[in-house]
Amino acid sequence: MIALGCDHGGFELMQEVKKHLEERGLEYRDFGTDSAKSCDYPVYAKAVAEAVQKGECEKGILICGTGIGISITANKFKGIRCALCHDCFSAEATRLHNDANILAMGGRVIGPGHALKVVDTFLDTPFSGEERHKRRISMIEN
Ligand code: RB5
């Protein structure tokens, strides 16, 4: 189950992401927002971060205008490793090295064609499980 959250700046791109996940047969839980009306990104970042933190969803995708506000907020939650990625190299590396559990993007930064490839890379790349990466991840929280 993938947790989804966006503000008005990410609303349009999130509609494309939802369509794409449906085409791939992947289940998601949509935490809003539900229109392009101006709203506050921390509300949606918190909802998604908590769903991932509690284990209700394995991964999350957050989109605001830049991806910055929504990723800063998500990363305040213990156990959340939210990576702001606008390219496939970063999306792959953050799964392999950081075991990132939330992907953030900016709807005003990246077009849908590229964004969906970033989403696929993020969702389809496993954590490497290598000791040095496990050690570094454990050092983040301790
Ligand atoms: C909203 O205008 C914008 O500030 C928000 O979507 C995001 O980019 C914040 O970091």
PDB file of N, CA and C in Angstrom, residues 21 32 42 57 73 103 111 131 133:
ATOM      1  N   LEU A  21      -0.369   4.563 -11.071  1.00  0.00           N
ATOM      2  CA  LEU A  21      -0.367   3.457 -10.096  1.00  0.00           C
ATOM      3  C   LEU A  21      -1.521   2.503 -10.395  1.00  0.00           C
ATOM      4  N   GLY A  32      -5.139  13.123   0.357  1.00  0.00           N
ATOM      5  CA  GLY A  32      -5.480  14.468  -0.107  1.00  0.00           C
ATOM      6  C   GLY A  32      -4.244  15.274  -0.436  1.00  0.00           C
ATOM      7  N   PRO A  42       1.908  20.965   5.223  1.00  0.00           N
ATOM      8  CA  PRO A  42       2.252  20.099   6.365  1.00  0.00           C
ATOM      9  C   PRO A  42       1.147  19.124   6.752  1.00  0.00           C
ATOM     10  N   CYS A  57       1.241   1.810   5.626  1.00  0.00           N
ATOM     11  CA  CYS A  57       1.652   1.868   4.214  1.00  0.00           C
ATOM     12  C   CYS A  57       3.156   1.627   4.172  1.00  0.00           C
ATOM     13  N   THR A  73       8.879  18.552   6.162  1.00  0.00           N
ATOM     14  CA  THR A  73       7.891  18.158   7.176  1.00  0.00           C
ATOM     15  C   THR A  73       7.959  16.657   7.433  1.00  0.00           C
ATOM     16  N   LEU A 103       9.004   9.229  -1.241  1.00  0.00           N
ATOM     17  CA  LEU A 103       9.522  10.018  -2.363  1.00  0.00           C
ATOM     18  C   LEU A 103       8.797  11.360  -2.371  1.00  0.00           C
ATOM     19  N   GLY A 111       8.000  17.593 -15.082  1.00  0.00           N
ATOM     20  CA  GLY A 111       6.818  17.251 -15.892  1.00  0.00           C
ATOM     21  C   GLY A 111       6.373  15.825 -15.602  1.00  0.00           C
ATOM     22  N   GLU A 131      25.952  -3.648   4.574  1.00  0.00           N
ATOM     23  CA  GLU A 131      26.239  -3.286   5.970  1.00  0.00           C
ATOM     24  C   GLU A 131      26.533  -1.804   6.152  1.00  0.00           C
ATOM     25  N   HIS A 133      25.570   0.703   4.497  1.00  0.00           N
ATOM     26  CA  HIS A 133      24.366   1.529   4.367  1.00  0.00           C
ATOM     27  C   HIS A 133      23.451   1.352   5.575  1.00  0.00           C
TER      28      HIS A 133
END
